[in-house]
PDB file of C-alpha atoms in Angstrom:
ATOM      1  CA  MET A 840     107.795 133.731 166.478  1.00 37.00           C
ATOM      2  CA  PHE A 841     111.106 131.922 166.279  1.00 50.00           C
ATOM      3  CA  ASP A 842     109.962 128.452 167.300  1.00 64.00           C
ATOM      4  CA  LEU A 843     110.739 126.785 164.009  1.00 83.00           C
ATOM      5  CA  PHE A 844     109.637 123.374 165.279  1.00 87.00           C
ATOM      6  CA  GLU A 845     105.987 123.599 164.217  1.00 87.00           C
ATOM      7  CA  GLY A 846     107.001 124.665 160.708  1.00 87.00           C
ATOM      8  CA  MET A 847     108.951 121.441 160.314  1.00 93.00           C
ATOM      9  CA  LYS A 848     105.781 119.392 159.896  1.00 91.00           C
ATOM     10  CA  ARG A 849     105.411 121.147 156.506  1.00 92.00           C
ATOM     11  CA  GLY A 850     109.143 121.166 155.712  1.00 92.00           C
ATOM     12  CA  ASN A 851     111.347 118.828 153.706  1.00 94.00           C
ATOM     13  CA  LYS A 852     111.240 115.058 154.345  1.00 95.00           C
ATOM     14  CA  ARG A 853     114.011 115.109 156.924  1.00 95.00           C
ATOM     15  CA  GLN A 854     112.322 117.954 158.823  1.00 95.00           C
ATOM     16  CA  ARG A 855     108.991 116.107 158.762  1.00 96.00           C
ATOM     17  CA  ASP A 856     110.680 112.909 159.991  1.00 96.00           C
ATOM     18  CA  ALA A 857     112.445 114.853 162.757  1.00 96.00           C
ATOM     19  CA  TYR A 858     109.149 116.453 163.785  1.00 95.00           C
ATOM     20  CA  THR A 859     107.488 113.041 163.984  1.00 96.00           C
ATOM     21  CA  THR A 860     110.379 111.574 165.984  1.00 97.00           C
ATOM     22  CA  ILE A 861     110.259 114.345 168.576  1.00 96.00           C
ATOM     23  CA  LYS A 862     106.467 114.101 168.819  1.00 95.00           C
ATOM     24  CA  GLU A 863     106.613 110.297 169.251  1.00 96.00           C
ATOM     25  CA  LEU A 864     109.145 110.692 172.070  1.00 97.00           C
ATOM     26  CA  CYS A 865     106.842 113.275 173.767  1.00 96.00           C
ATOM     27  CA  ILE A 866     109.912 115.364 174.611  1.00 96.00           C
ATOM     28  CA  PHE A 867     108.111 118.714 174.627  1.00 96.00           C
ATOM     29  CA  ASP A 868     105.301 117.293 176.772  1.00 96.00           C
ATOM     30  CA  GLU A 869     107.399 115.223 179.185  1.00 97.00           C
ATOM     31  CA  LEU A 870     109.982 117.985 179.686  1.00 98.00           C
ATOM     32  CA  SER A 871     107.730 121.037 179.316  1.00 96.00           C
ATOM     33  CA  ILE A 872     108.759 122.474 182.715  1.00 97.00           C
ATOM     34  CA  TYR A 873     112.218 123.061 181.206  1.00 98.00           C
ATOM     35  CA  ASN A 874     110.916 125.101 178.231  1.00 96.00           C
ATOM     36  CA  PRO A 875     112.486 122.790 175.610  1.00 96.00           C
ATOM     37  CA  MET A 876     113.481 124.353 172.305  1.00 95.00           C
ATOM     38  CA  LEU A 877     114.677 122.533 169.188  1.00 95.00           C
ATOM     39  CA  CYS A 878     117.818 124.208 167.860  1.00 95.00           C
ATOM     40  CA  GLY A 879     120.503 123.444 165.316  1.00 93.00           C
ATOM     41  CA  THR A 880     120.654 122.914 161.607  1.00 96.00           C
ATOM     42  CA  ILE A 881     117.634 120.715 160.861  1.00 96.00           C
ATOM     43  CA  PRO A 882     114.994 123.393 161.626  1.00 95.00           C
ATOM     44  CA  ILE A 883     116.707 125.872 159.292  1.00 95.00           C
ATOM     45  CA  GLY A 884     117.470 123.356 156.530  1.00 95.00           C
ATOM     46  CA  ILE A 885     121.287 123.348 156.524  1.00 97.00           C
ATOM     47  CA  ASP A 886     121.732 119.884 157.990  1.00 96.00           C
ATOM     48  CA  LEU A 887     123.756 116.966 156.726  1.00 95.00           C
ATOM     49  CA  ASP A 888     122.689 113.312 156.872  1.00 93.00           C
ATOM     50  CA  ASN A 889     124.448 112.867 160.231  1.00 92.00           C
ATOM     51  CA  SER A 890     123.144 116.083 161.860  1.00 94.00           C
ATOM     52  CA  ASP A 891     121.528 115.526 165.237  1.00 96.00           C
ATOM     53  CA  LEU A 892     118.447 116.972 166.868  1.00 96.00           C
ATOM     54  CA  ASP A 893     119.559 119.414 169.571  1.00 97.00           C
ATOM     55  CA  ILE A 894     117.002 120.296 172.204  1.00 97.00           C
ATOM     56  CA  VAL A 895     118.053 122.892 174.773  1.00 97.00           C
ATOM     57  CA  MET A 896     116.349 123.377 178.114  1.00 97.00           C
ATOM     58  CA  ASP A 897     116.378 125.729 181.088  1.00 97.00           C
ATOM     59  CA  VAL A 898     117.228 123.545 184.100  1.00 98.00           C
ATOM     60  CA  LYS A 899     117.618 124.754 187.689  1.00 97.00           C
ATOM     61  CA  ASP A 900     118.217 121.345 189.328  1.00 97.00           C
ATOM     62  CA  LEU A 901     120.619 119.300 187.181  1.00 98.00           C
ATOM     63  CA  ARG A 902     120.481 116.254 189.462  1.00 98.00           C
ATOM     64  CA  LEU A 903     116.689 116.021 189.165  1.00 98.00           C
ATOM     65  CA  PHE A 904     116.992 116.600 185.403  1.00 98.00           C
ATOM     66  CA  GLU A 905     119.457 113.702 185.100  1.00 98.00           C
ATOM     67  CA  LYS A 906     117.047 111.392 186.937  1.00 98.00           C
ATOM     68  CA  LYS A 907     114.159 112.438 184.711  1.00 98.00           C
ATOM     69  CA  LEU A 908     116.165 111.922 181.499  1.00 98.00           C
ATOM     70  CA  ASP A 909     117.328 108.508 182.665  1.00 98.00           C
ATOM     71  CA  ALA A 910     113.768 107.465 183.539  1.00 98.00           C
ATOM     72  CA  LEU A 911     112.331 108.690 180.238  1.00 98.00           C
ATOM     73  CA  TYR A 912     115.062 107.801 177.735  1.00 98.00           C
ATOM     74  CA  GLY A 913     117.621 105.623 179.539  1.00 98.00           C
ATOM     75  CA  ASP A 914     116.427 102.550 177.646  1.00 98.00           C
ATOM     76  CA  LYS A 915     116.884 104.141 174.207  1.00 98.00           C
ATOM     77  CA  PRO A 916     119.669 102.838 171.947  1.00 98.00           C
ATOM     78  CA  GLY A 917     123.015 104.553 172.474  1.00 98.00           C
ATOM     79  CA  PHE A 918     121.852 106.406 175.610  1.00 98.00           C
ATOM     80  CA  THR A 919     124.670 108.290 177.323  1.00 98.00           C
ATOM     81  CA  MET A 920     124.578 111.151 179.773  1.00 98.00           C
ATOM     82  CA  LYS A 921     127.270 113.393 181.170  1.00 98.00           C
ATOM     83  CA  ARG A 922     127.641 116.490 183.264  1.00 97.00           C
ATOM     84  CA  THR A 923     130.293 118.970 182.184  1.00 96.00           C
ATOM     85  CA  ILE A 924     131.212 122.654 182.146  1.00 95.00           C
ATOM     86  CA  ILE A 925     130.698 124.639 178.931  1.00 91.00           C
ATOM     87  CA  ARG A 926     131.598 128.324 178.787  1.00 85.00           C
ATOM     88  CA  GLY A 927     131.662 128.492 182.571  1.00 89.00           C
ATOM     89  CA  ARG A 928     128.252 126.868 183.098  1.00 91.00           C
ATOM     90  CA  GLU A 929     127.528 123.405 184.431  1.00 96.00           C
ATOM     91  CA  VAL A 930     125.427 121.462 181.922  1.00 97.00           C
ATOM     92  CA  VAL A 931     123.898 118.028 181.451  1.00 98.00           C
ATOM     93  CA  LYS A 932     123.937 116.413 178.020  1.00 98.00           C
ATOM     94  CA  ALA A 933     122.066 113.221 177.184  1.00 98.00           C
ATOM     95  CA  ASN A 934     122.356 111.544 173.793  1.00 98.00           C
ATOM     96  CA  PHE A 935     120.421 108.644 172.296  1.00 98.00           C
ATOM     97  CA  LEU A 936     119.119 107.302 168.990  1.00 98.00           C
ATOM     98  CA  SER A 937     115.570 107.165 167.679  1.00 97.00           C
ATOM     99  CA  ASN A 938     114.184 106.707 164.144  1.00 95.00           C
ATOM    100  CA  ASN A 939     117.568 107.224 162.449  1.00 94.00           C
ATOM    101  CA  PHE A 940     118.235 110.434 164.391  1.00 97.00           C
ATOM    102  CA  GLU A 941     120.696 111.120 167.160  1.00 97.00           C
ATOM    103  CA  LEU A 942     119.131 113.353 169.772  1.00 98.00           C
ATOM    104  CA  GLU A 943     120.997 115.561 172.211  1.00 98.00           C
ATOM    105  CA  LEU A 944     119.060 116.872 175.181  1.00 98.00           C
ATOM    106  CA  PHE A 945     120.970 119.736 176.732  1.00 98.00           C
ATOM    107  CA  GLY A 946     120.140 121.370 180.037  1.00 98.00           C
ATOM    108  CA  GLN A 947     121.669 124.346 181.842  1.00 97.00           C
ATOM    109  CA  ASP A 948     120.525 127.026 184.268  1.00 96.00           C
ATOM    110  CA  GLN A 949     119.792 129.629 181.614  1.00 93.00           C
ATOM    111  CA  SER A 950     116.658 130.576 179.702  1.00 92.00           C
ATOM    112  CA  THR A 951     116.458 128.657 176.438  1.00 92.00           C
ATOM    113  CA  TYR A 952     116.048 131.975 174.627  1.00 89.00           C
ATOM    114  CA  PHE A 953     119.479 133.092 175.816  1.00 90.00           C
ATOM    115  CA  GLN A 954     121.425 129.888 175.219  1.00 92.00           C
ATOM    116  CA  ASN A 955     124.029 130.000 172.466  1.00 91.00           C
ATOM    117  CA  ALA A 956     122.425 127.194 170.454  1.00 94.00           C
ATOM    118  CA  TYR A 957     119.194 129.158 170.203  1.00 93.00           C
ATOM    119  CA  LEU A 958     120.876 132.510 169.527  1.00 93.00           C
ATOM    120  CA  HIS A 959     123.063 130.973 166.829  1.00 94.00           C
ATOM    121  CA  MET A 960     120.078 129.334 165.124  1.00 95.00           C
ATOM    122  CA  ILE A 961     118.102 132.594 165.118  1.00 93.00           C
ATOM    123  CA  ILE A 962     121.044 134.553 163.703  1.00 95.00           C
ATOM    124  CA  GLU A 963     121.734 131.881 161.069  1.00 96.00           C
ATOM    125  CA  HIS A 964     118.043 131.730 160.146  1.00 95.00           C
ATOM    126  CA  GLU A 965     117.898 135.498 159.605  1.00 94.00           C
ATOM    127  CA  LEU A 966     121.140 135.486 157.614  1.00 96.00           C
ATOM    128  CA  LEU A 967     119.785 132.732 155.352  1.00 96.00           C
ATOM    129  CA  LYS A 968     116.525 134.639 154.832  1.00 94.00           C
ATOM    130  CA  ASP A 969     118.439 137.784 153.905  1.00 94.00           C
ATOM    131  CA  ASN A 970     120.978 135.965 151.718  1.00 95.00           C
ATOM    132  CA  PRO A 971     119.648 132.625 150.409  1.00 95.00           C
ATOM    133  CA  THR A 972     122.880 131.910 148.508  1.00 96.00           C
ATOM    134  CA  LEU A 973     124.593 131.358 151.863  1.00 96.00           C
ATOM    135  CA  LYS A 974     122.719 128.063 152.294  1.00 97.00           C
ATOM    136  CA  GLY A 975     124.623 126.133 149.631  1.00 97.00           C
ATOM    137  CA  LYS A 976     127.938 127.648 150.674  1.00 98.00           C
ATOM    138  CA  VAL A 977     127.412 126.723 154.331  1.00 97.00           C
ATOM    139  CA  ILE A 978     126.404 123.169 153.398  1.00 97.00           C
ATOM    140  CA  ASP A 979     129.485 122.834 151.156  1.00 97.00           C
ATOM    141  CA  LEU A 980     131.779 123.921 154.007  1.00 97.00           C
ATOM    142  CA  LYS A 981     130.009 121.538 156.391  1.00 97.00           C
ATOM    143  CA  LYS A 982     130.637 118.695 153.935  1.00 97.00           C
ATOM    144  CA  GLN A 983     134.318 119.656 154.084  1.00 97.00           C
ATOM    145  CA  GLY A 984     134.257 119.162 157.863  1.00 96.00           C
ATOM    146  CA  TYR A 985     133.417 122.625 159.173  1.00 96.00           C
ATOM    147  CA  LYS A 986     130.992 122.956 162.075  1.00 96.00           C
ATOM    148  CA  THR A 987     128.052 125.277 161.400  1.00 97.00           C
ATOM    149  CA  GLU A 988     129.173 128.394 163.284  1.00 96.00           C
ATOM    150  CA  PRO A 989     132.744 128.303 161.906  1.00 97.00           C
ATOM    151  CA  ALA A 990     131.276 127.881 158.397  1.00 97.00           C
ATOM    152  CA  PHE A 991     129.137 131.007 158.769  1.00 97.00           C
ATOM    153  CA  CYS A 992     132.062 132.929 160.249  1.00 97.00           C
ATOM    154  CA  LYS A 993     134.362 131.934 157.393  1.00 97.00           C
ATOM    155  CA  LEU A 994     131.806 133.103 154.824  1.00 97.00           C
ATOM    156  CA  LEU A 995     131.102 136.340 156.708  1.00 96.00           C
ATOM    157  CA  GLY A 996     134.753 137.130 157.474  1.00 96.00           C
ATOM    158  CA  ILE A 997     134.293 136.897 161.249  1.00 96.00           C
ATOM    159  CA  ALA A 998     137.618 136.251 163.008  1.00 95.00           C
ATOM    160  CA  GLY A 999     138.240 134.718 166.425  1.00 94.00           C
ATOM    161  CA  ASP A1000     135.956 132.460 168.430  1.00 94.00           C
ATOM    162  CA  PRO A1001     133.163 131.581 165.976  1.00 95.00           C
ATOM    163  CA  TYR A1002     130.578 130.930 168.695  1.00 92.00           C
ATOM    164  CA  GLU A1003     131.055 134.311 170.370  1.00 92.00           C
ATOM    165  CA  GLY A1004     131.784 135.989 167.030  1.00 94.00           C
ATOM    166  CA  LEU A1005     128.448 134.926 165.561  1.00 95.00           C
ATOM    167  CA  VAL A1006     126.562 136.376 168.542  1.00 92.00           C
ATOM    168  CA  GLN A1007     128.486 139.649 168.266  1.00 92.00           C
ATOM    169  CA  TYR A1008     127.754 139.720 164.527  1.00 94.00           C
ATOM    170  CA  GLY A1009     124.055 139.183 165.297  1.00 93.00           C
ATOM    171  CA  ILE A1010     124.168 142.160 167.649  1.00 91.00           C
ATOM    172  CA  LYS A1011     126.049 144.319 165.134  1.00 92.00           C
ATOM    173  CA  GLU A1012     123.549 143.454 162.396  1.00 92.00           C
ATOM    174  CA  ARG A1013     120.631 144.132 164.751  1.00 89.00           C
ATOM    175  CA  ILE A1014     119.333 140.582 164.549  1.00 91.00           C
ATOM    176  CA  ILE A1015     119.469 140.460 168.334  1.00 89.00           C
ATOM    177  CA  LYS A1016     119.580 143.401 170.727  1.00 77.00           C
ATOM    178  CA  PRO A1017     122.471 143.566 173.220  1.00 75.00           C
ATOM    179  CA  GLU A1018     120.516 145.332 175.943  1.00 57.00           C
ATOM    180  CA  PHE A1019     118.327 142.251 176.428  1.00 48.00           C
ATOM    181  CA  LEU A1020     121.121 139.680 176.677  1.00 58.00           C
ATOM    182  CA  ASN A1021     121.129 139.745 180.475  1.00 50.00           C
ATOM    183  CA  PHE A1022     117.380 139.577 180.984  1.00 40.00           C
ATOM    184  CA  HIS A1023     115.091 136.570 181.036  1.00 36.00           C
ATOM    185  CA  ARG A1024     112.412 138.253 178.974  1.00 36.00           C
ATOM    186  CA  ILE A1025     111.672 137.594 175.343  1.00 36.00           C
ATOM    187  CA  ASP A1026     109.615 140.784 174.701  1.00 37.00           C
ATOM    188  CA  ASN A1027     111.284 142.998 172.103  1.00 38.00           C
ATOM    189  CA  TYR A1028     114.354 140.787 172.087  1.00 39.00           C
ATOM    190  CA  TYR A1029     114.531 140.369 168.335  1.00 41.00           C
ATOM    191  CA  LYS A1030     114.426 142.973 165.624  1.00 39.00           C
TER     192      LYS A1030
END
């Protein structure tokens, strides 16, 4: 229901180009065991010219994941890979360029449906559907240098950490249900 990727083939030119790029790279086929999910601003149409394609994945063995990414995409222009800790979780991030897009492949030991990038995109998507005038305002703030989540939080009056604040707002507005946050099931997760 919330896999916006397939809808991109009928979207605006940038969405169609992004769809083609991901398909040409065979990311969803080559990395299917990790349940890859395209997240971020391009699928929901609030991207800027320099917005990247963020693909999150559920990865149990980061070392094996690193080897696979290097084998598949290590020869791509601008390829870099690093392992780091984000919000208490060890993650692997690989970046490279293809067809005028920067791609970021992001893996951590957490279901893709429960990763912040996915939750944020779903919340933002619902907010834009309910209030289409937000789109232009978010894009204007992004052009001023705001990241996406802080832009939404500024417009919605959400104080504090914008990444956690947006999730809490999504719970409060019943876009996502709090009782399912700790489970690895998608059934009945969204409103």
